[in-house]
Amino acid sequence: MSNIKAEINLAHSPGYTTLAFSRDGAFCYTGGDDCIVRLWKTNEGEDQEPPTAIEAGESIMTLATSDKAWFSGSKDSDVRQYKAGDPDMEAVVTSSAAACIRCIAIDPPGKRIAVSSDEPTIKVIDIEDTVNMLILHGHNDVVRKVTWEPSGSFLTSCSADGKIIVWDLTQQEPKQIKLIDGVIPALKDKDSRDFAHDCSAVWHPSGQYFVVGSRTHEIVVISRDSWTKTSTFSSDSLTGVVYALALSPNGVYLASSTHKDVQVWSTQTRRLLFTFPNATTDFVTQLAFSPTKNLLAWADFTGSLYRWSDPIPSSSPSPVDPVATSLVTRPKRRGATPTLFDDDATARKPNEPVKEDTGLGGAEDFENEDWILDDVGDGMEDDLGAPGEDGNALVKEMVSVTKAQPAFQPGSTPMENRKRYLAYNMIGVIEVTDQDTHYIINVEFHDRSARKAYHFTDYFRYDLAALGPRGAVYACQPENEHSAHVVYKPYGNWATQGEWTYELSNTVRVLGIAAGGPAPSKSMRTLSDGDMQGNGNVVVATSDNELTFLSGTGIERCSVALDGDFVSMVAGPEWVFVVQRDGTTTMDGSQNLMGTLYDFEDMCVLQNRKLPIRKGHTLRWIGISEEGAPAVYDSAGVMYLMPRFRIPLRGTWVRILDTERLERKQGKDESYWPVGLSEDTFMCLILKGRQEYPTFPRPLIQELPVRLPFRGKDPKDSPLEEQQVFARESMHLQITRDALGDEEIPDEVLARELALDKELVQLIQTACKRDKLPRALELTRMLHHTSSFDMAMKVAAFYRLVGLREKMQALKDDRVVGDRPQRRDWVRDYDPVRPPRLPPADVQRGEPRAFQDFGPPAVVHRPGLARATLTLPPPPREDLYTRGDDHAPAATLPGESKRKRADEDIVAYGDAAQPDSIKRRAVEDDEYTMPGPPKPRANPFAKKPSDTADGPRNPFAPNKSLHKSESFFDKVEAAETSKWKGLSRSRLCPADGWY
Amino acid sequence: MALPVSLRNSVTPPELELIASEELVEIIPLISMERTAFISGAYGPLRPPNKAKIPLWMAINLKMKKKCHIVPPNWLSVDFLQDRLALETSRQEFSQFPFRFTEIAKLLLDVAPDDIQNSERIRSLLKDIREVRQAKSREGLQKIDHSELSLPNLCSMEINEIRPFFVRAMGVLTQLTRDPVADSQFDV
């Protein structure tokens, strides 16, 4: 935290201290309890000796500045005027009868000064002619603070009894527009420390709202449309009284002080951006942004002046420069104030641009502010016909120039609160924490079983990183002593063996990196000394305008020249998708981006096509869908996918999702930060409000359904859901098919085709129902399987559409003869580039997994429970014999002779004896005694196969056949005793032979 | 067990929890798993970071091993519960809740408080809701009638709470109100 430093000057003796910047930002005036005003030069450091103004007789309570002069209000009840930047008094503007001056405020044109004192009235005095004075009656207590609305038409005053009054000063007669009670705290004791808190209503430069610290310790936004609280600035970590508030000159930032800290907020997202911890020793009495510099100053109750230079890092928009605006989204209140300016009060022409106004709309379109100076508003000019109040004046005159989008790494965020994401994709997350001297890099994976999380300390300040399926790559920029380098850390290898560093020559910068490779087919958690499938591929884009292709082990393979400026890239399993700017951006707002797919195998261009980003929008994210197709997301919230990327140079960008039209988006202010894309889900982080990037802690990934942006609205005409599913499914089926070679179509694809046919039959049914026969025929032609035609014909028959049925039959016949049209198309197409075949993941093979079989369990054969009538001696081996037995139940002839059966037995034993295991034979003996007694049925057909199939009979068999002569009752007995043994044999018995 | 005697003859809360653990919840797995067959059905596949729906018992098991994040159901959020509490306190009837919400909420708050935003606040809200509903069911029991008692939207845990008393009370009431005339008609 030591890099945040403020210049501290002990300006005054402890007590209430006030400060104000001169309007040119050159001076900072402070006044305090010691009755002195000091004039600090803002461009000098801590060691300056500022001139002083010592006219005041008692402590200085308030300071204000205009272009030409500055004013001080003191407890001795005088308001004094000085020349700007000069400590010599010019005049006493006013004095109130022995009442302490509490606050003075000069209106933005610098013509009038509002003075509040311990009296409950406010004086509005013309500076040129101090006799010309308005007195505002309305408060019943001390008016603590007064502030002007940026156009100078309204005055807000905050009194000690907790009331805010908004005055309209555009007319001759001042009018009290609104009394807002209960927002600011009410205080009784004028000498209490609480009284020294700054409770001013701070107007946003746009004049749309003001912010004020509430009694409930919140920073409240009060809008001008309704004069009610519309929102708050809050953060969980911040509780406590808000001592002071200030808005940056362009209205982009809000500074506040609570406890002993000073915070800077973004007014767009209303989120905390920066904190200056332990800013003061006592509470802050006043905060102010410099009107011209990136400088925040505050005074505290110890009488010290603090100046924090560059509170806003250069990576964020400046707090001073006027923010260009593309849209003024709020409807303006018109007509109520036909003349906005009192002729006496201001000589300003209504349309004249005013310095304070230039910040208008800072709140409006933050996202575009950085790169595009848009001139929307031109169109609005006429019908608005508004005086300078809306402040669009400057913007209107701007020429439309499209700023080129800078290079970015998909899935990375800028540093915020010393933390950032370097990569966030479907594989995992790389988080970085800034520790001043070094970074801590923390890598986590969504699938902890596949890859192991790790973290390391980084002294090179890696600012680019990519998580690939087989390794993570990091890159740093050249800094004082070291040149840029790229480090690749494969997951599955021991660090010493797999990791490598690729040094770049001295001043070359790395613009983007990507790590690709086929998805691993085994877990990368277990480290090995080498993967047969390789470590993937690494691509580095450098400021030399080239792409360097490296293999996963660090071999330089190729350096491909880039056509234009590099913008972004992402690597897939077998190719890298590079986005580059083709020449320059166009005058009409298009980014002019080109997407190119380079094959890893031979560095050839697979696809080269312009990105479909609309004018005025930027590319937000590029990625790869689960199936491996390149995908693009733009700032308009549309996701594009290139499904048929495998056919060289023939891919098209298909709009697959328009987030603006999502159901959940309606009526909500949220945006989506893409992480990944699978077949039917869009994985993203949902950002609330105007938040642009995800923050810490890591939010959960949300799944949104992919809805093709179809426009069909009539669900009766055709089922929308089926159409969606059909279109989406056929697209993904296409991707899968492209990846197939000439080999046999796998079952998975056939199953998916069948599922698609089901959707089609549904659609055919609806078409038949609605009597749309041409549509039904068209759908029939799309069917994949011939069996599905039969289904379609049944549907036609059901609706009694005989003609249709016949046509369907004809189509079917045509299909049977002429193969599927799709298949033919498929051949006719340019050959899709197939994915490379991979070697197996490892040498040893895994066992089949447990619990993955969803079929019915194998039938357990329990001979003990089987019907005794069916029994025959079970076969010793599962060959032939069983086949013979299959016929048993069907062809049983009750009157079969005993002799026949005997023959069979002999055969059986001849068979059994062949395996010369005595043990087994013993089992056979037992089995043989098993046959059930009542009417033993022999299978007459069984004999044949056993006769023919088995050649020579076992010469030792006959003596076994002695058993057959045993009596019926013996057999019964044997069956009883061998019941349990029979059970144990069930393993040997084929299950199907007995039914 | 420290349950009052009256409760012992009905199902115990842990038993109800066991029953509730068959409900499906959404999780974000941290491990990948193929589709796997269990006795109650096949669940999966788990493909991080895609969400998956699995039974609560399995989610709890995985959570304990730090192998998943549980996505709390949408009714287990401060906003929802606050709304429901407001409804519950302002209206006479029971507001609608999932049948086994108490059991599921208890299990999730015990096992995965880190996955639930504001779990402490949710705890106290659930307690408030429970107290309001308990008061209502007591009130309902006062109006018990020998023929019917309709308390729609009562949840399993609440039914279980009033069951022992209710069963006996119904028995006694039926005896008391038995109409001898009506009975005698059938005697013949």
PDB file of N, CA and C in Angstrom, chain A residues 165-199:
ATOM      1  N   ILE A 165     -33.097  22.338   0.763  1.00  0.00           N
ATOM      2  CA  ILE A 165     -34.072  23.069  -0.057  1.00  0.00           C
ATOM      3  C   ILE A 165     -33.441  23.336  -1.420  1.00  0.00           C
ATOM      4  N   VAL A 166     -34.231  23.070  -2.465  1.00  0.00           N
ATOM      5  CA  VAL A 166     -33.789  23.364  -3.818  1.00  0.00           C
ATOM      6  C   VAL A 166     -34.516  24.633  -4.250  1.00  0.00           C
ATOM      7  N   TRP A 167     -33.738  25.622  -4.665  1.00  0.00           N
ATOM      8  CA  TRP A 167     -34.304  26.916  -5.052  1.00  0.00           C
ATOM      9  C   TRP A 167     -34.155  27.075  -6.555  1.00  0.00           C
ATOM     10  N   ASP A 168     -35.180  27.649  -7.161  1.00  0.00           N
ATOM     11  CA  ASP A 168     -35.095  27.975  -8.577  1.00  0.00           C
ATOM     12  C   ASP A 168     -34.798  29.464  -8.678  1.00  0.00           C
ATOM     13  N   LEU A 169     -33.649  29.803  -9.232  1.00  0.00           N
ATOM     14  CA  LEU A 169     -33.253  31.205  -9.290  1.00  0.00           C
ATOM     15  C   LEU A 169     -33.289  31.746 -10.709  1.00  0.00           C
ATOM     16  N   THR A 170     -34.033  31.089 -11.572  1.00  0.00           N
ATOM     17  CA  THR A 170     -34.066  31.555 -12.948  1.00  0.00           C
ATOM     18  C   THR A 170     -35.013  32.725 -13.111  1.00  0.00           C
ATOM     19  N   GLN A 171     -35.963  32.843 -12.236  1.00  0.00           N
ATOM     20  CA  GLN A 171     -36.934  33.931 -12.344  1.00  0.00           C
ATOM     21  C   GLN A 171     -36.471  35.120 -11.499  1.00  0.00           C
ATOM     22  N   GLN A 172     -37.207  36.164 -11.673  1.00  0.00           N
ATOM     23  CA  GLN A 172     -36.922  37.331 -10.844  1.00  0.00           C
ATOM     24  C   GLN A 172     -37.109  36.985  -9.371  1.00  0.00           C
ATOM     25  N   GLU A 173     -38.212  36.287  -9.136  1.00  0.00           N
ATOM     26  CA  GLU A 173     -38.515  35.889  -7.767  1.00  0.00           C
ATOM     27  C   GLU A 173     -37.954  34.496  -7.507  1.00  0.00           C
ATOM     28  N   PRO A 174     -37.115  34.365  -6.538  1.00  0.00           N
ATOM     29  CA  PRO A 174     -36.631  33.010  -6.241  1.00  0.00           C
ATOM     30  C   PRO A 174     -37.783  32.113  -5.777  1.00  0.00           C
ATOM     31  N   LYS A 175     -37.722  30.892  -6.208  1.00  0.00           N
ATOM     32  CA  LYS A 175     -38.811  29.975  -5.906  1.00  0.00           C
ATOM     33  C   LYS A 175     -38.243  28.757  -5.180  1.00  0.00           C
ATOM     34  N   GLN A 176     -38.954  28.318  -4.182  1.00  0.00           N
ATOM     35  CA  GLN A 176     -38.525  27.107  -3.494  1.00  0.00           C
ATOM     36  C   GLN A 176     -39.160  25.931  -4.216  1.00  0.00           C
ATOM     37  N   ILE A 177     -38.341  25.103  -4.894  1.00  0.00           N
ATOM     38  CA  ILE A 177     -38.918  24.023  -5.697  1.00  0.00           C
ATOM     39  C   ILE A 177     -39.242  22.816  -4.837  1.00  0.00           C
ATOM     40  N   LYS A 178     -38.316  22.491  -3.975  1.00  0.00           N
ATOM     41  CA  LYS A 178     -38.491  21.213  -3.279  1.00  0.00           C
ATOM     42  C   LYS A 178     -37.805  21.281  -1.923  1.00  0.00           C
ATOM     43  N   LEU A 179     -38.463  20.728  -0.937  1.00  0.00           N
ATOM     44  CA  LEU A 179     -37.846  20.592   0.372  1.00  0.00           C
ATOM     45  C   LEU A 179     -37.615  19.104   0.613  1.00  0.00           C
ATOM     46  N   ILE A 180     -36.380  18.726   0.770  1.00  0.00           N
ATOM     47  CA  ILE A 180     -36.072  17.307   0.982  1.00  0.00           C
ATOM     48  C   ILE A 180     -35.688  17.151   2.438  1.00  0.00           C
ATOM     49  N   ASP A 181     -36.525  16.454   3.141  1.00  0.00           N
ATOM     50  CA  ASP A 181     -36.288  16.331   4.579  1.00  0.00           C
ATOM     51  C   ASP A 181     -35.807  14.926   4.892  1.00  0.00           C
ATOM     52  N   GLY A 182     -35.058  14.802   5.945  1.00  0.00           N
ATOM     53  CA  GLY A 182     -34.708  13.482   6.455  1.00  0.00           C
ATOM     54  C   GLY A 182     -33.584  12.794   5.730  1.00  0.00           C
ATOM     55  N   VAL A 183     -32.904  13.455   4.827  1.00  0.00           N
ATOM     56  CA  VAL A 183     -31.767  12.800   4.178  1.00  0.00           C
ATOM     57  C   VAL A 183     -30.486  13.112   4.933  1.00  0.00           C
ATOM     58  N   ILE A 184     -30.226  14.391   5.117  1.00  0.00           N
ATOM     59  CA  ILE A 184     -28.986  14.728   5.834  1.00  0.00           C
ATOM     60  C   ILE A 184     -29.273  14.774   7.330  1.00  0.00           C
ATOM     61  N   PRO A 185     -28.269  14.600   8.130  1.00  0.00           N
ATOM     62  CA  PRO A 185     -28.493  14.565   9.583  1.00  0.00           C
ATOM     63  C   PRO A 185     -28.882  15.946  10.131  1.00  0.00           C
ATOM     64  N   ALA A 186     -29.680  15.919  11.163  1.00  0.00           N
ATOM     65  CA  ALA A 186     -30.035  17.160  11.856  1.00  0.00           C
ATOM     66  C   ALA A 186     -29.122  17.320  13.063  1.00  0.00           C
ATOM     67  N   LEU A 187     -28.605  18.503  13.261  1.00  0.00           N
ATOM     68  CA  LEU A 187     -27.654  18.728  14.350  1.00  0.00           C
ATOM     69  C   LEU A 187     -28.125  19.905  15.180  1.00  0.00           C
ATOM     70  N   LYS A 188     -27.909  19.827  16.470  1.00  0.00           N
ATOM     71  CA  LYS A 188     -28.313  20.913  17.359  1.00  0.00           C
ATOM     72  C   LYS A 188     -27.114  21.824  17.663  1.00  0.00           C
ATOM     73  N   ASP A 189     -26.021  21.215  17.996  1.00  0.00           N
ATOM     74  CA  ASP A 189     -24.895  21.959  18.568  1.00  0.00           C
ATOM     75  C   ASP A 189     -23.986  22.478  17.458  1.00  0.00           C
ATOM     76  N   LYS A 190     -23.913  23.783  17.350  1.00  0.00           N
ATOM     77  CA  LYS A 190     -23.122  24.369  16.283  1.00  0.00           C
ATOM     78  C   LYS A 190     -21.620  24.196  16.477  1.00  0.00           C
ATOM     79  N   ASP A 191     -21.225  23.909  17.690  1.00  0.00           N
ATOM     80  CA  ASP A 191     -19.789  23.798  17.943  1.00  0.00           C
ATOM     81  C   ASP A 191     -19.313  22.350  17.962  1.00  0.00           C
ATOM     82  N   SER A 192     -20.237  21.428  17.734  1.00  0.00           N
ATOM     83  CA  SER A 192     -19.823  20.022  17.793  1.00  0.00           C
ATOM     84  C   SER A 192     -18.959  19.675  16.578  1.00  0.00           C
ATOM     85  N   ARG A 193     -18.208  18.633  16.757  1.00  0.00           N
ATOM     86  CA  ARG A 193     -17.358  18.194  15.652  1.00  0.00           C
ATOM     87  C   ARG A 193     -18.197  17.755  14.455  1.00  0.00           C
ATOM     88  N   ASP A 194     -19.361  17.190  14.727  1.00  0.00           N
ATOM     89  CA  ASP A 194     -20.218  16.743  13.627  1.00  0.00           C
ATOM     90  C   ASP A 194     -20.582  17.904  12.706  1.00  0.00           C
ATOM     91  N   PHE A 195     -20.636  19.062  13.289  1.00  0.00           N
ATOM     92  CA  PHE A 195     -21.016  20.225  12.502  1.00  0.00           C
ATOM     93  C   PHE A 195     -19.968  20.542  11.438  1.00  0.00           C
ATOM     94  N   ALA A 196     -18.779  20.080  11.681  1.00  0.00           N
ATOM     95  CA  ALA A 196     -17.706  20.350  10.722  1.00  0.00           C
ATOM     96  C   ALA A 196     -17.713  19.384   9.541  1.00  0.00           C
ATOM     97  N   HIS A 197     -18.586  18.379   9.576  1.00  0.00           N
ATOM     98  CA  HIS A 197     -18.674  17.482   8.410  1.00  0.00           C
ATOM     99  C   HIS A 197     -19.248  18.250   7.234  1.00  0.00           C
ATOM    100  N   ASP A 198     -18.815  17.856   6.050  1.00  0.00           N
ATOM    101  CA  ASP A 198     -19.288  18.542   4.849  1.00  0.00           C
ATOM    102  C   ASP A 198     -20.567  17.853   4.368  1.00  0.00           C
ATOM    103  N   CYS A 199     -21.700  18.511   4.569  1.00  0.00           N
ATOM    104  CA  CYS A 199     -22.965  17.866   4.198  1.00  0.00           C
ATOM    105  C   CYS A 199     -23.505  18.429   2.886  1.00  0.00           C
TER     106      CYS A 199
END
